[in-house]
Coordinates of C-alpha atoms and ligand atoms in Angstrom, one line a residue:
M1 CA 225.1 -63.8 -56.5
V2 CA 224.2 -62.5 -53.0
N3 CA 227.0 -62.5 -50.5
E4 CA 225.6 -64.6 -47.6
T5 CA 229.0 -65.4 -46.1
K6 CA 229.2 -64.5 -42.5
R7 CA 232.2 -62.2 -41.8
I8 CA 233.6 -62.0 -38.3
S9 CA 233.5 -58.2 -37.6
P10 CA 236.8 -56.3 -37.3
E11 CA 235.6 -55.3 -33.8
E12 CA 235.3 -58.9 -32.8
V13 CA 238.8 -59.7 -34.2
S14 CA 240.3 -56.7 -32.4
A15 CA 238.6 -57.8 -29.2
Q16 CA 240.4 -61.2 -29.6
L17 CA 243.7 -59.4 -30.3
D18 CA 243.2 -57.5 -27.2
A19 CA 242.6 -60.8 -25.3
C20 CA 246.1 -61.8 -26.5
K21 CA 247.5 -58.8 -24.7
R22 CA 245.7 -59.7 -21.6
V23 CA 246.9 -63.3 -21.8
K24 CA 250.5 -61.9 -22.1
E25 CA 250.1 -59.7 -19.0
L26 CA 248.6 -62.6 -17.0
T27 CA 251.3 -65.1 -18.0
E28 CA 254.0 -62.6 -17.0
K29 CA 252.5 -63.0 -13.5
I30 CA 251.9 -66.7 -13.6
F31 CA 255.3 -67.5 -15.1
P32 CA 257.6 -64.8 -13.6
D33 CA 260.9 -66.5 -14.4
S34 CA 260.7 -67.0 -18.2
P35 CA 258.1 -66.8 -20.9
P36 CA 255.8 -69.9 -21.0
T37 CA 256.0 -72.3 -23.9
Y38 CA 253.5 -73.6 -26.5
Y39 CA 253.3 -76.8 -28.4
I40 CA 250.9 -77.4 -31.4
E41 CA 250.3 -80.9 -32.7
T42 CA 248.6 -81.0 -36.1
F43 CA 246.9 -83.9 -37.7
G44 CA 245.4 -84.2 -41.2
C45 CA 245.5 -82.0 -44.3
Q46 CA 247.1 -78.8 -45.5
Q47 CA 244.0 -76.9 -44.4
N48 CA 244.8 -77.9 -40.8
E49 CA 248.5 -77.0 -41.3
A50 CA 247.4 -73.5 -42.4
D51 CA 245.0 -73.3 -39.4
S52 CA 247.8 -74.3 -37.1
Q53 CA 249.9 -71.4 -38.5
R54 CA 247.1 -69.1 -37.2
L55 CA 247.2 -70.9 -33.8
A56 CA 251.0 -70.4 -33.7
G57 CA 250.5 -66.7 -34.5
I58 CA 248.0 -66.4 -31.7
C59 CA 250.3 -68.3 -29.2
R60 CA 253.2 -65.9 -30.0
L61 CA 251.0 -62.8 -29.7
C62 CA 250.0 -64.1 -26.3
G63 CA 253.6 -64.2 -25.2
Y64 CA 254.2 -67.9 -25.5
V65 CA 257.4 -69.2 -27.1
P66 CA 257.8 -72.6 -28.8
A67 CA 258.6 -75.7 -26.8
D68 CA 260.9 -78.3 -28.1
D69 CA 258.8 -81.0 -26.5
I70 CA 255.2 -81.5 -25.6
K71 CA 256.1 -82.5 -22.1
A72 CA 257.8 -79.1 -21.5
A73 CA 254.9 -77.0 -22.9
K74 CA 252.6 -74.8 -20.8
L75 CA 250.0 -74.4 -23.6
I76 CA 249.2 -77.5 -25.7
L77 CA 246.9 -77.2 -28.7
F78 CA 245.8 -80.1 -30.8
N79 CA 244.5 -79.5 -34.3
T80 CA 242.6 -82.7 -35.1
C81 CA 241.4 -84.5 -38.2
A82 CA 238.3 -86.6 -38.7
I83 CA 238.6 -87.8 -42.2
R84 CA 239.2 -91.5 -41.3
E85 CA 238.8 -93.4 -38.1
H86 CA 242.6 -93.9 -37.8
A87 CA 243.1 -90.1 -37.6
E88 CA 240.7 -89.8 -34.7
K89 CA 242.2 -92.8 -32.8
K90 CA 245.7 -91.4 -33.2
A91 CA 244.7 -88.0 -31.9
L92 CA 242.7 -89.4 -29.0
S93 CA 245.6 -91.5 -27.9
I94 CA 248.1 -88.6 -27.9
I95 CA 245.5 -86.3 -26.2
G96 CA 245.2 -89.0 -23.4
E97 CA 248.9 -88.8 -22.7
T98 CA 248.7 -85.1 -21.8
K99 CA 246.7 -85.9 -18.7
H100 CA 250.1 -86.6 -16.9
I101 CA 251.6 -83.3 -18.1
R102 CA 248.7 -81.4 -16.6
E103 CA 248.8 -83.4 -13.3
K104 CA 252.4 -82.3 -12.8
D105 CA 251.7 -78.6 -13.4
S106 CA 248.2 -77.1 -13.0
R107 CA 249.2 -74.1 -15.0
V108 CA 249.3 -76.2 -18.2
I109 CA 246.4 -75.4 -20.6
I110 CA 245.3 -78.1 -23.0
G111 CA 242.9 -77.1 -25.9
I112 CA 241.6 -79.1 -28.8
G113 CA 240.5 -77.8 -32.2
G114 CA 239.9 -79.1 -35.7
C115 CA 237.6 -81.5 -37.4
M116 CA 237.3 -84.1 -34.7
V117 CA 235.9 -81.8 -32.1
S118 CA 233.7 -80.0 -34.6
Q119 CA 231.4 -83.1 -34.2
R120 CA 229.1 -82.7 -31.2
A121 CA 229.5 -86.3 -30.1
R122 CA 233.3 -86.0 -30.0
A123 CA 233.2 -82.7 -28.2
D124 CA 230.7 -84.1 -25.6
K125 CA 232.9 -87.2 -25.1
I126 CA 236.0 -85.1 -24.4
K127 CA 234.0 -82.9 -22.1
A128 CA 232.9 -86.0 -20.1
S129 CA 236.1 -88.1 -20.3
N130 CA 239.0 -85.7 -20.5
P131 CA 238.5 -83.3 -17.6
Y132 CA 242.1 -81.9 -18.0
V133 CA 241.1 -80.5 -21.4
A134 CA 240.3 -76.8 -20.8
F135 CA 238.5 -76.1 -24.1
T136 CA 237.6 -77.4 -27.5
F137 CA 236.9 -75.1 -30.6
D138 CA 235.5 -76.1 -33.9
T139 CA 237.1 -75.2 -37.3
G140 CA 235.1 -72.0 -37.5
A141 CA 236.3 -70.7 -34.1
I142 CA 240.1 -70.4 -34.5
H143 CA 239.8 -66.6 -34.1
A144 CA 238.2 -67.2 -30.7
V145 CA 241.2 -69.0 -29.2
P146 CA 242.7 -66.0 -27.5
S147 CA 239.6 -65.6 -25.3
L148 CA 239.6 -69.3 -24.6
I149 CA 243.2 -69.2 -23.4
L150 CA 242.4 -66.1 -21.3
G151 CA 239.4 -67.8 -19.7
A152 CA 241.4 -71.0 -18.9
L153 CA 244.2 -68.9 -17.3
K154 CA 241.7 -67.1 -15.2
G155 CA 240.2 -70.5 -14.1
E156 CA 236.9 -69.9 -15.7
K157 CA 234.5 -72.8 -16.6
R158 CA 235.6 -75.1 -19.4
K159 CA 234.3 -74.1 -22.9
F160 CA 233.3 -76.3 -25.8
I161 CA 232.6 -74.2 -28.9
L162 CA 230.4 -75.5 -31.7
S163 CA 229.3 -72.8 -34.1
D164 CA 226.1 -73.0 -36.0
N165 CA 227.2 -70.7 -38.8
F166 CA 230.9 -70.6 -39.7
G167 CA 232.3 -67.3 -40.8
I168 CA 235.5 -65.8 -42.1
A169 CA 237.8 -63.9 -39.8
E170 CA 240.5 -61.6 -41.4
G171 CA 243.4 -60.2 -39.5
I172 CA 244.3 -63.2 -37.3
P173 CA 248.1 -63.3 -37.0
F174 CA 250.0 -66.3 -38.4
Y175 CA 253.5 -67.8 -37.9
N176 CA 255.3 -70.0 -40.4
D177 CA 258.7 -71.3 -39.5
A178 CA 259.5 -72.1 -43.2
P179 CA 258.2 -68.8 -44.8
Y180 CA 259.5 -69.8 -48.2
K181 CA 256.8 -72.3 -48.4
A182 CA 253.4 -70.8 -47.7
W183 CA 249.8 -72.0 -47.5
L184 CA 247.2 -69.4 -48.4
S185 CA 243.6 -70.4 -47.6
I186 CA 241.3 -68.8 -50.2
M187 CA 238.1 -70.4 -49.0
Y188 CA 236.7 -72.7 -46.3
G189 CA 234.1 -75.4 -46.1
C190 CA 232.5 -77.7 -48.7
N191 CA 229.1 -77.9 -50.3
N192 CA 229.6 -81.2 -52.1
F193 CA 228.5 -83.8 -49.5
C194 CA 230.3 -86.7 -51.1
S195 CA 228.5 -89.6 -49.4
Y196 CA 231.6 -90.9 -47.6
C197 CA 232.9 -87.6 -46.4
I198 CA 232.7 -85.9 -43.0
V199 CA 234.2 -82.5 -44.2
P200 CA 231.0 -80.7 -45.0
Y201 CA 229.7 -81.5 -41.5
V202 CA 232.8 -80.3 -39.7
R203 CA 233.9 -77.4 -41.9
G204 CA 230.6 -75.9 -42.8
R205 CA 229.4 -74.5 -46.1
E206 CA 231.7 -73.1 -48.8
R207 CA 232.7 -69.5 -48.1
S208 CA 235.3 -67.5 -50.0
R209 CA 237.7 -64.9 -48.8
R210 CA 237.5 -61.6 -50.7
P211 CA 240.0 -61.3 -53.5
E212 CA 241.5 -58.2 -52.0
D213 CA 242.1 -59.9 -48.7
I214 CA 243.8 -62.8 -50.5
L215 CA 245.9 -60.5 -52.6
A216 CA 247.0 -58.5 -49.6
E217 CA 248.0 -61.7 -47.8
A218 CA 249.9 -63.0 -50.9
R219 CA 251.8 -59.7 -51.0
L220 CA 252.7 -60.1 -47.4
L221 CA 253.8 -63.7 -47.9
I222 CA 256.0 -62.7 -50.8
E223 CA 257.5 -59.9 -48.8
N224 CA 258.3 -62.4 -46.0
G225 CA 260.2 -64.6 -48.5
A226 CA 257.5 -66.9 -49.9
K227 CA 258.8 -68.7 -53.0
D228 CA 256.1 -71.4 -53.2
I229 CA 252.5 -70.5 -52.4
T230 CA 249.7 -73.1 -52.3
L231 CA 246.1 -71.8 -52.6
L232 CA 244.0 -73.9 -50.3
G233 CA 240.4 -74.9 -50.1
Q234 CA 238.4 -78.1 -50.0
N235 CA 237.2 -77.4 -53.6
V236 CA 239.1 -74.3 -54.9
N237 CA 237.3 -74.7 -58.2
S238 CA 234.1 -73.2 -56.8
Y239 CA 236.0 -70.2 -55.3
G240 CA 234.0 -67.0 -55.5
R241 CA 230.5 -68.4 -56.0
D242 CA 229.3 -66.9 -52.8
L243 CA 230.8 -63.5 -53.6
E244 CA 229.1 -60.5 -55.2
E245 CA 232.1 -59.7 -57.5
D246 CA 232.6 -61.7 -60.6
T247 CA 235.6 -63.7 -59.8
S248 CA 236.9 -67.3 -60.1
I249 CA 239.9 -69.4 -59.2
A250 CA 241.3 -68.7 -62.7
S251 CA 241.0 -64.9 -62.4
L252 CA 242.4 -65.0 -58.8
M253 CA 245.4 -67.0 -59.9
R254 CA 246.0 -64.6 -62.8
E255 CA 246.0 -61.6 -60.4
I256 CA 248.4 -63.3 -58.0
C257 CA 250.7 -64.2 -60.9
R258 CA 250.9 -60.5 -61.7
L259 CA 252.4 -59.7 -58.3
D260 CA 256.2 -58.9 -58.3
G261 CA 258.5 -61.6 -57.1
D262 CA 260.2 -64.9 -57.9
F263 CA 257.6 -67.3 -56.6
R264 CA 255.5 -70.3 -57.8
L265 CA 251.8 -70.8 -57.3
R266 CA 250.0 -74.1 -56.7
F267 CA 246.4 -74.9 -55.7
M268 CA 244.5 -77.7 -54.1
T269 CA 242.1 -79.4 -54.0
S270 CA 239.9 -79.5 -57.1
H271 CA 236.6 -81.2 -57.7
P272 CA 236.4 -82.6 -61.2
K273 CA 232.8 -81.5 -61.6
D274 CA 234.0 -77.8 -61.4
A275 CA 237.4 -78.1 -63.2
S276 CA 236.8 -75.4 -65.8
D277 CA 238.5 -74.9 -69.2
E278 CA 239.4 -71.4 -68.0
L279 CA 241.4 -72.9 -65.1
I280 CA 243.3 -75.2 -67.4
A281 CA 244.0 -72.3 -69.8
V282 CA 245.3 -70.1 -67.0
M283 CA 247.5 -72.9 -65.8
A284 CA 248.9 -73.4 -69.2
E285 CA 249.5 -69.7 -69.8
E286 CA 251.0 -68.6 -66.5
E287 CA 254.6 -69.4 -66.0
K288 CA 254.4 -69.0 -62.3
I289 CA 251.7 -71.7 -61.9
V290 CA 253.2 -75.1 -61.2
K291 CA 252.2 -77.7 -63.8
H292 CA 250.7 -80.1 -61.3
F293 CA 247.0 -80.8 -61.2
H294 CA 245.7 -82.7 -58.2
L295 CA 242.3 -83.9 -59.4
P296 CA 240.8 -86.6 -57.1
V297 CA 238.8 -89.2 -59.0
Q298 CA 238.0 -91.5 -56.0
S299 CA 236.8 -94.4 -58.2
G300 CA 236.8 -95.5 -61.8
S301 CA 233.4 -97.0 -61.7
D302 CA 230.3 -95.0 -62.7
R303 CA 228.1 -96.9 -60.3
V304 CA 230.4 -96.2 -57.4
L305 CA 230.9 -92.6 -58.4
S306 CA 227.2 -92.1 -58.4
A307 CA 226.8 -93.8 -54.9
M308 CA 229.6 -91.5 -53.8
N309 CA 227.6 -88.5 -55.0
R310 CA 230.5 -87.3 -57.0
K311 CA 228.4 -85.8 -59.9
Y312 CA 230.6 -86.8 -62.8
T313 CA 231.2 -90.0 -64.8
R314 CA 234.4 -91.8 -65.6
E315 CA 234.0 -90.5 -69.2
K316 CA 233.6 -86.9 -68.1
Y317 CA 236.6 -87.2 -65.8
L318 CA 238.8 -88.7 -68.6
S319 CA 237.7 -85.9 -70.9
I320 CA 239.1 -83.3 -68.4
I321 CA 242.3 -85.3 -68.1
D322 CA 242.6 -85.2 -71.9
K323 CA 242.1 -81.4 -71.8
I324 CA 244.8 -81.0 -69.2
K325 CA 247.2 -83.2 -71.2
S326 CA 246.6 -81.4 -74.5
A327 CA 247.0 -78.0 -72.9
M328 CA 250.1 -79.1 -70.8
P329 CA 251.6 -82.3 -72.2
D330 CA 254.1 -82.6 -69.4
C331 CA 251.7 -81.7 -66.5
S332 CA 252.0 -83.9 -63.4
I333 CA 248.6 -85.3 -62.5
T334 CA 247.8 -86.8 -59.1
S335 CA 244.6 -88.2 -57.5
D336 CA 242.9 -89.5 -54.4
I337 CA 241.4 -93.0 -54.6
I338 CA 239.1 -94.8 -52.2
V339 CA 239.0 -98.6 -52.3
A340 CA 236.3 -100.8 -50.9
F341 CA 233.5 -98.3 -50.8
P342 CA 230.3 -100.1 -49.6
G343 CA 229.2 -102.5 -52.3
E344 CA 232.2 -102.1 -54.5
T345 CA 232.4 -105.3 -56.7
E346 CA 235.5 -106.8 -58.1
E347 CA 234.5 -105.5 -61.6
E348 CA 234.0 -102.0 -60.2
F349 CA 237.4 -102.2 -58.5
A350 CA 238.9 -103.3 -61.9
D351 CA 237.4 -100.2 -63.4
T352 CA 239.5 -98.1 -61.0
L353 CA 242.6 -100.1 -62.0
S354 CA 241.9 -99.5 -65.7
L355 CA 241.3 -95.8 -65.0
L356 CA 244.8 -95.6 -63.4
E357 CA 246.3 -97.2 -66.5
A358 CA 244.4 -94.8 -68.7
V359 CA 245.4 -91.6 -66.8
R360 CA 248.9 -92.6 -65.8
Y361 CA 249.1 -90.5 -62.6
D362 CA 252.4 -89.3 -61.2
M363 CA 251.2 -90.3 -57.8
I364 CA 248.0 -91.3 -56.0
F365 CA 246.9 -91.0 -52.4
S366 CA 244.9 -94.1 -51.7
F367 CA 242.6 -94.9 -48.8
I368 CA 240.6 -97.8 -47.7
Y369 CA 237.0 -96.6 -47.1
S370 CA 236.4 -95.7 -43.4
P371 CA 232.8 -95.3 -42.3
R372 CA 232.1 -91.9 -40.8
N373 CA 229.2 -91.4 -38.4
G374 CA 226.5 -89.1 -39.8
T375 CA 227.5 -89.5 -43.5
P376 CA 225.1 -91.3 -45.9
A377 CA 227.7 -94.0 -46.9
A378 CA 228.0 -95.1 -43.2
E379 CA 224.3 -96.2 -43.5
M380 CA 224.9 -98.2 -46.7
D381 CA 224.8 -102.0 -46.7
C382 CA 227.4 -104.3 -48.1
R383 CA 230.5 -103.3 -46.2
I384 CA 233.5 -104.8 -47.8
D385 CA 235.3 -107.5 -45.9
R386 CA 238.6 -106.2 -44.4
A387 CA 240.8 -108.9 -46.1
V388 CA 239.2 -108.1 -49.5
A389 CA 239.8 -104.3 -48.9
N390 CA 243.4 -104.9 -48.0
D391 CA 244.0 -107.1 -51.0
R392 CA 242.5 -104.4 -53.4
Y393 CA 244.5 -101.8 -51.7
S394 CA 247.8 -103.7 -52.3
R395 CA 246.9 -104.4 -55.9
L396 CA 246.1 -100.7 -56.4
L397 CA 249.5 -99.7 -55.0
A398 CA 251.4 -102.3 -56.9
L399 CA 249.9 -101.0 -60.2
Q400 CA 250.5 -97.4 -59.3
D401 CA 254.1 -98.1 -58.3
T402 CA 255.0 -99.3 -61.8
V403 CA 253.3 -96.2 -63.3
T404 CA 255.0 -93.8 -60.8
A405 CA 258.4 -95.2 -61.5
E406 CA 257.8 -94.8 -65.2
R407 CA 256.5 -91.2 -64.8
N408 CA 259.5 -90.2 -62.5
A409 CA 261.9 -91.5 -65.1
R410 CA 260.8 -88.9 -67.6
F411 CA 262.7 -86.2 -65.7
V412 CA 266.1 -87.9 -66.0
G413 CA 268.4 -85.8 -68.2
R414 CA 266.3 -82.6 -67.7
T415 CA 267.3 -79.5 -65.7
M416 CA 264.6 -78.6 -63.2
K417 CA 264.1 -75.4 -61.1
V418 CA 263.8 -76.7 -57.6
L419 CA 263.0 -74.8 -54.4
C420 CA 265.5 -76.1 -51.7
E421 CA 263.4 -76.9 -48.7
E422 CA 265.3 -78.9 -46.1
V423 CA 268.3 -81.1 -45.3
S424 CA 267.6 -84.7 -46.3
K425 CA 266.3 -86.8 -43.5
T426 CA 268.5 -89.7 -44.4
D427 CA 271.7 -88.0 -45.5
P428 CA 273.0 -84.8 -44.0
G429 CA 275.1 -84.0 -47.1
M430 CA 271.9 -84.0 -49.3
M431 CA 269.2 -81.4 -49.6
T432 CA 265.5 -82.0 -50.5
G433 CA 263.3 -79.7 -52.5
R434 CA 260.4 -79.5 -54.9
G435 CA 260.1 -78.8 -58.6
D436 CA 257.1 -79.2 -60.9
T437 CA 256.8 -82.8 -59.9
P438 CA 255.0 -83.8 -56.7
R439 CA 257.9 -86.1 -55.9
P440 CA 260.8 -84.6 -53.8
V441 CA 264.1 -83.9 -55.6
H442 CA 267.4 -84.8 -53.8
F443 CA 270.7 -83.1 -54.5
A444 CA 274.0 -82.4 -52.8
G445 CA 274.2 -79.1 -51.0
D446 CA 274.1 -77.4 -47.6
S447 CA 271.5 -75.6 -45.5
S448 CA 272.5 -72.2 -46.8
L449 CA 270.5 -73.0 -49.9
I450 CA 267.2 -73.5 -47.9
G451 CA 264.5 -71.1 -49.2
S452 CA 266.2 -70.4 -52.6
F453 CA 265.7 -71.8 -56.1
V454 CA 268.4 -73.9 -57.6
N455 CA 268.7 -75.6 -61.0
V456 CA 269.1 -79.3 -60.7
K457 CA 270.2 -81.6 -63.5
I458 CA 268.3 -84.8 -62.9
T459 CA 270.5 -87.9 -63.1
K460 CA 268.5 -90.6 -61.4
S461 CA 264.9 -91.5 -60.5
D462 CA 263.2 -94.2 -58.5
L463 CA 259.8 -94.9 -57.1
F464 CA 259.9 -92.3 -54.2
S465 CA 262.1 -89.6 -55.4
I466 CA 264.3 -88.1 -58.2
S467 CA 267.8 -86.9 -57.7
G468 CA 270.5 -84.9 -59.5
E469 CA 273.2 -82.3 -59.2
I470 CA 273.1 -78.5 -59.0
V471 CA 274.2 -76.9 -62.3
Ligands
LIG1 N1 237.2 -93.0 -46.0 C1 238.3 -93.1 -46.8 N2 238.8 -92.1 -47.4 C2 238.2 -90.9 -47.3 N3 238.5 -89.7 -47.9 C3 237.5 -88.8 -47.5 N4 236.6 -89.4 -46.7 C4 237.0 -90.7 -46.6 C5 236.5 -91.9 -45.9 N5 235.4 -91.8 -45.2 C6 239.6 -89.4 -48.8 C7 239.1 -89.0 -50.1 C8 239.5 -87.5 -50.1 C9 240.7 -87.5 -49.2 C10 241.1 -86.2 -48.7 O1 240.4 -88.4 -48.2 O2 239.9 -89.6 -51.1 O3 239.8 -87.0 -51.4
LIG2 FE1 234.8 -84.2 -48.9 FE2 233.8 -84.3 -51.3 FE3 233.9 -82.0 -50.1 FE4 236.2 -83.2 -50.9 S1 234.5 -82.4 -52.2 S2 235.9 -82.3 -48.9 S3 235.6 -85.4 -50.6 S4 232.6 -83.7 -49.5

């Protein structure tokens, strides 16, 4: 296939890295006493988390150091989400509060990136209503942030970047304060146009990074201590379709598994229409790949799936689940579910409940449908009444809770290899980590274990977590 993906030229990237140096020189004059501070607020998915690590890398290269608190920051960047209305409202409210920070110190720079401001209407609204915001940048323009900061410091006109053709930029620095747990974007964008979803409009068409760039980054992450690497993309199953070389998510994962080091590999998200036998086989074969498949179904009704433009049927989906279970009987399976899609009848909702019973997911992420301007579903009639939607949502959760508790219980008595990630938020004597299960694992320990693997004998499980003792 012809490689049509736009690549940001190395010259352009190096001009941006140069802009970082100029920002640093300028901030040394503007903030003569101590280095200025940055604060990044991230909303939404892992893709945004990964993008924010690039933003942090840029801020550091520009000479900014992290602020403990947004109020103390001299550079405030928001990385926004647009997937549901709630995400946008939350971001807009926090952005509004920064007006006072800027009023107190005119040296403060406020910039907004991410999916929300990749919509022209939102970027225009911010331009008109939030004059203290220096710039916005869409999801394809992260590499351009150094020159946006530079322009703002020099007092240039406010800028609002909306690209018409998103590319791929290599060589942008990143910073991860928990390097043992790494995100690795392998592709960007989405071509699927599910009828409810804003992503294809705000993240552009699917474009894959070259395997050699991904492998080089994987090596770097491992050298920096990565023990748990998640390959990221909106639909990682179609990785490589826009590349000339013959590659796929399965062959890419196989190559990454060949790298030296004690690490685990995960991937997300997968679209069922592209979940190949080869991918299931490589997961089953490779010890380093975590036996967890996140395979969003969205609905259990064929009529709703078709209205969602998902391009598979319930039967086809269940046949993939069967393949996963026969190749990896103990695999954890998780899903995203939307309830109250326009026109969803009680019978169609019951089809989703029965699908949950058939699959027996370890966990689901469930959402009440939220209309997104510009998507086909937002134009559909028969919006579901809020009370009905809430009721279906509660019933869905209640059913899944019983299944989740049952699935978690299967680990009791087993010993699990767990990556120790952090001190428990509720008990300072306990640590939290992750094994093969998507649920966190709790065990007694101290912070010296953070970033290393431990073997935990599981003694207890409940709905939200499983716990045990280091052996
Ligand atoms: N309303 C509700 N949920 C949505 N999702 C995507 N768009 C919408 C929407 N408009 C959910 C899907 C997707 C997950 C990331 O968010 O379940 O898989
Ligand atoms: Fe949205 Fe569908 Fe693309 Fe996922 S596959 S990002 S739900 S359009």
